[in-house]
Amino acid sequence: MNSEEEGLQIGNLLRTDIGNVLPPEFISSLLAMFIVIVLVFVVYFKGKKYGPFDKPKGIVNAAETLVEFAENKVSELMGKSFLPFTGYVIGLGLYIFISFLVGMAGIPNPIVIGDDAILNSSWLFKPLPNPFTNLAFPLSIALLTILLIQYYGIKYKHAKYLMKFVSPIPFIELISMWIPMLSLTLRLFGNAFAGFCLITLAYYALDGIAGGFGLVLGPALMPIAHAYFDVFDGLIQTVVFLMVTMLNIAQEGPEEEAIETTQKITKLSVEGN
């Protein structure tokens, strides 16, 4: 990618006329969501074939194990009153992790819309990137976390929750409420973008060996890099994003559970230090 292409890509992050410029990260995001939806329907229809006393196998067994694990974690970190929140946690976790895998797979982008939409376009059929290398996508799911925090705060604490915006210092909370969103966004974006940069540099380094013949070493060396920066790092970022999301939302839950959550956050902070 030359400097002109890099400038165009960075400029597209700030454009709002999506009808004219469709970022490849948007296609990656749609593909990740499509895969999640397909998995849900596959599990649903396969699960209908099992009776109440049949032992599930394959993907159905994996899905049941995942749901049971997620329910235990939601109950442990958020409290039993948040058990209906399990479905959102599973869906969001699958979306984040699969997005990292889409970026690793190198699926060619078949769609280019707008200014560069010509058959000899330099963007056409380039590998789809991890959507989280575009700041808009980690920001969007972090914004969902903020909205859920406000929703559960009002649901469980009613007017008492709204009072924190005017007491003890008016409007200070209106500023601090955005801190979790910035933290979640920058953590996910930073790790995804750093992994993308390091992987790209590794390929450029191989390409520079013996006039490009170094790329023959790619199949032997690069799977290790992808396993770490895409699979392992993707799993870690999924777990961290979900845990921080759950803990921040749980603080606005019922009074007893909120106190327990605050104690857990304090314990995690102490252990982390």
Short mmCIF file of C-alpha atoms in Angstrom, two decimals, residues 2-202:
data_model
loop_
_atom_site.label_atom_id
_atom_site.label_comp_id
_atom_site.label_asym_id
_atom_site.label_seq_id
_atom_site.Cartn_x
_atom_site.Cartn_y
_atom_site.Cartn_z
CA ASN A 2 1.56 3.33 -1.07
CA SER A 3 1.28 6.66 0.73
CA GLU A 4 -1.57 7.85 -1.54
CA GLU A 5 -3.65 4.76 -0.75
CA GLU A 6 -2.92 5.11 2.96
CA GLY A 7 -4.08 8.73 2.87
CA LEU A 8 -7.30 7.73 1.11
CA GLN A 9 -7.96 4.98 3.65
CA ILE A 10 -7.41 7.30 6.62
CA GLY A 11 -9.57 9.98 5.00
CA ASN A 12 -12.41 7.51 4.53
CA LEU A 13 -12.59 7.01 8.30
CA LEU A 14 -13.87 10.57 8.61
CA ARG A 15 -16.33 10.52 5.71
CA THR A 16 -20.04 10.33 6.38
CA ASP A 17 -21.27 9.73 2.81
CA ILE A 18 -21.32 5.95 3.18
CA GLY A 19 -23.34 5.70 -0.04
CA ASN A 20 -20.26 6.87 -1.94
CA VAL A 21 -17.54 5.22 0.09
CA LEU A 22 -18.11 1.82 1.66
CA PRO A 23 -15.15 0.94 3.90
CA PRO A 24 -13.93 -2.66 3.52
CA GLU A 25 -14.16 -2.94 7.33
CA PHE A 26 -17.92 -2.52 6.95
CA ILE A 27 -18.05 -5.55 4.65
CA SER A 28 -15.96 -7.50 7.19
CA SER A 29 -18.37 -6.52 9.96
CA LEU A 30 -21.40 -7.60 7.90
CA LEU A 31 -19.70 -10.90 7.12
CA ALA A 32 -18.95 -11.54 10.80
CA MET A 33 -22.57 -10.81 11.74
CA PHE A 34 -23.80 -13.03 8.91
CA ILE A 35 -21.65 -15.91 10.19
CA VAL A 36 -23.07 -15.44 13.71
CA ILE A 37 -26.64 -15.49 12.36
CA VAL A 38 -25.95 -18.63 10.30
CA LEU A 39 -24.47 -20.37 13.37
CA VAL A 40 -27.57 -19.47 15.40
CA PHE A 41 -29.93 -20.95 12.80
CA VAL A 42 -27.78 -24.09 12.37
CA VAL A 43 -27.81 -24.70 16.14
CA TYR A 44 -31.55 -23.96 16.33
CA PHE A 45 -32.60 -26.39 13.59
CA LYS A 46 -30.15 -29.09 14.65
CA GLY A 47 -31.27 -28.70 18.27
CA LYS A 48 -34.91 -29.29 17.29
CA LYS A 49 -33.98 -32.81 16.20
CA TYR A 50 -32.96 -33.79 19.73
CA GLY A 51 -35.46 -35.03 22.27
CA PRO A 52 -35.44 -33.86 25.90
CA PHE A 53 -33.45 -36.93 26.99
CA ASP A 54 -31.11 -37.19 24.00
CA LYS A 55 -27.45 -36.37 24.49
CA PRO A 56 -26.50 -33.57 22.06
CA LYS A 57 -23.49 -33.95 19.83
CA GLY A 58 -21.31 -31.78 17.65
CA ILE A 59 -22.22 -28.13 17.26
CA VAL A 60 -25.32 -28.48 19.47
CA ASN A 61 -23.22 -29.83 22.33
CA ALA A 62 -20.70 -27.02 21.81
CA ALA A 63 -23.53 -24.46 21.86
CA GLU A 64 -24.97 -25.88 25.10
CA THR A 65 -21.53 -25.82 26.71
CA LEU A 66 -21.05 -22.20 25.61
CA VAL A 67 -24.46 -21.14 26.93
CA GLU A 68 -23.87 -22.88 30.28
CA PHE A 69 -20.42 -21.28 30.61
CA ALA A 70 -21.80 -17.83 29.72
CA GLU A 71 -24.68 -18.15 32.19
CA ASN A 72 -22.25 -19.07 34.97
CA LYS A 73 -20.04 -16.08 34.18
CA VAL A 74 -22.97 -13.66 33.97
CA SER A 75 -24.32 -14.95 37.26
CA GLU A 76 -20.87 -14.74 38.88
CA LEU A 77 -19.88 -11.28 37.60
CA MET A 78 -23.26 -9.56 37.34
CA GLY A 79 -25.71 -11.40 39.57
CA LYS A 80 -28.65 -13.68 38.89
CA SER A 81 -30.94 -10.80 37.98
CA PHE A 82 -28.85 -10.31 34.82
CA LEU A 83 -29.19 -13.89 33.52
CA PRO A 84 -31.39 -12.70 30.58
CA PHE A 85 -28.34 -10.67 29.54
CA THR A 86 -26.54 -13.92 28.61
CA GLY A 87 -27.79 -13.91 25.02
CA TYR A 88 -26.29 -10.49 24.36
CA VAL A 89 -22.97 -11.55 25.89
CA ILE A 90 -22.77 -14.64 23.66
CA GLY A 91 -23.76 -12.75 20.51
CA LEU A 92 -21.30 -9.92 21.13
CA GLY A 93 -18.50 -12.33 22.02
CA LEU A 94 -19.01 -14.35 18.82
CA TYR A 95 -19.09 -11.18 16.74
CA ILE A 96 -15.81 -9.86 18.17
CA PHE A 97 -13.93 -13.16 17.91
CA ILE A 98 -15.20 -14.00 14.42
CA SER A 99 -14.26 -10.48 13.28
CA PHE A 100 -10.63 -11.25 14.17
CA LEU A 101 -10.86 -14.53 12.25
CA VAL A 102 -12.31 -12.76 9.19
CA GLY A 103 -9.31 -10.43 9.21
CA MET A 104 -7.01 -13.45 9.33
CA ALA A 105 -8.74 -15.42 6.57
CA GLY A 106 -7.81 -13.02 3.75
CA ILE A 107 -11.26 -13.19 2.11
CA PRO A 108 -11.22 -11.02 -1.06
CA ASN A 109 -13.47 -7.96 -1.02
CA PRO A 110 -15.92 -8.23 -3.96
CA ILE A 111 -17.59 -4.84 -3.38
CA VAL A 112 -16.28 -1.32 -3.98
CA ILE A 113 -18.78 1.55 -4.05
CA GLY A 114 -18.33 5.18 -5.09
CA ASP A 115 -15.23 7.13 -6.03
CA ASP A 116 -13.00 4.10 -6.60
CA ALA A 117 -15.64 1.73 -7.97
CA ILE A 118 -14.00 0.69 -11.23
CA LEU A 119 -12.97 -2.75 -12.40
CA ASN A 120 -9.28 -1.95 -12.16
CA SER A 121 -9.76 -0.46 -8.71
CA SER A 122 -6.81 -0.85 -6.36
CA TRP A 123 -9.31 -1.75 -3.59
CA LEU A 124 -11.23 -4.43 -5.48
CA PHE A 125 -10.55 -8.01 -4.30
CA LYS A 126 -8.09 -6.92 -1.63
CA PRO A 127 -8.29 -9.07 1.53
CA LEU A 128 -11.00 -7.97 3.93
CA PRO A 129 -9.44 -6.51 7.09
CA ASN A 130 -10.39 -6.97 10.71
CA PRO A 131 -13.27 -4.48 11.16
CA PHE A 132 -11.78 -3.28 14.44
CA THR A 133 -8.85 -1.72 12.58
CA ASN A 134 -11.41 0.97 11.70
CA LEU A 135 -12.11 3.09 14.78
CA ALA A 136 -15.82 3.32 13.96
CA PHE A 137 -16.55 -0.33 14.75
CA PRO A 138 -15.05 -0.71 18.24
CA LEU A 139 -16.60 2.69 18.99
CA SER A 140 -20.04 1.47 17.92
CA ILE A 141 -20.11 -1.60 20.21
CA ALA A 142 -18.58 0.43 23.07
CA LEU A 143 -21.42 2.94 22.60
CA LEU A 144 -23.86 0.06 23.03
CA THR A 145 -22.24 -0.64 26.41
CA ILE A 146 -22.80 2.97 27.48
CA LEU A 147 -26.45 2.83 26.41
CA LEU A 148 -26.94 -0.42 28.33
CA ILE A 149 -25.34 1.10 31.43
CA GLN A 150 -27.87 3.94 31.31
CA TYR A 151 -30.75 1.56 30.61
CA TYR A 152 -30.04 -0.76 33.54
CA GLY A 153 -29.25 2.18 35.81
CA ILE A 154 -32.68 3.66 35.17
CA LYS A 155 -34.35 0.24 35.32
CA TYR A 156 -33.00 -0.71 38.75
CA LYS A 157 -32.38 2.65 40.45
CA HIS A 158 -35.04 4.83 38.83
CA ALA A 159 -34.86 8.51 39.80
CA LYS A 160 -31.97 7.83 42.18
CA TYR A 161 -29.80 6.99 39.19
CA LEU A 162 -30.62 10.27 37.44
CA MET A 163 -29.74 12.25 40.56
CA LYS A 164 -26.04 11.41 40.18
CA PHE A 165 -25.94 13.71 37.15
CA VAL A 166 -26.70 16.74 39.33
CA SER A 167 -25.25 15.73 42.71
CA PRO A 168 -22.84 16.30 44.37
CA ILE A 169 -21.30 18.34 41.51
CA PRO A 170 -23.70 19.09 38.66
CA PHE A 171 -22.89 17.66 35.22
CA ILE A 172 -19.52 16.13 36.19
CA GLU A 173 -21.05 12.68 35.67
CA LEU A 174 -22.07 13.70 32.13
CA ILE A 175 -18.34 13.83 31.35
CA SER A 176 -17.12 10.81 33.33
CA MET A 177 -19.88 8.54 31.95
CA TRP A 178 -18.01 8.39 28.63
CA ILE A 179 -14.78 7.03 30.14
CA PRO A 180 -15.77 3.31 29.87
CA MET A 181 -16.66 3.84 26.21
CA LEU A 182 -13.27 5.42 25.44
CA SER A 183 -11.45 2.70 27.38
CA LEU A 184 -13.25 -0.14 25.58
CA THR A 185 -12.87 1.52 22.18
CA LEU A 186 -9.19 2.34 22.38
CA ARG A 187 -8.24 -1.03 23.91
CA LEU A 188 -9.97 -3.02 21.16
CA PHE A 189 -8.88 -0.70 18.33
CA GLY A 190 -5.30 -0.44 19.61
CA ASN A 191 -4.78 -4.18 19.87
CA ALA A 192 -6.44 -4.95 16.52
CA PHE A 193 -4.55 -2.21 14.70
CA ALA A 194 -1.21 -3.11 16.33
CA GLY A 195 -1.65 -6.75 15.28
CA PHE A 196 -2.53 -5.65 11.73
CA CYS A 197 0.58 -3.45 11.52
CA LEU A 198 2.92 -6.15 12.81
CA ILE A 199 1.49 -8.80 10.47
CA THR A 200 1.78 -6.39 7.52
CA LEU A 201 5.39 -5.54 8.41
CA ALA A 202 6.21 -9.25 8.60
#
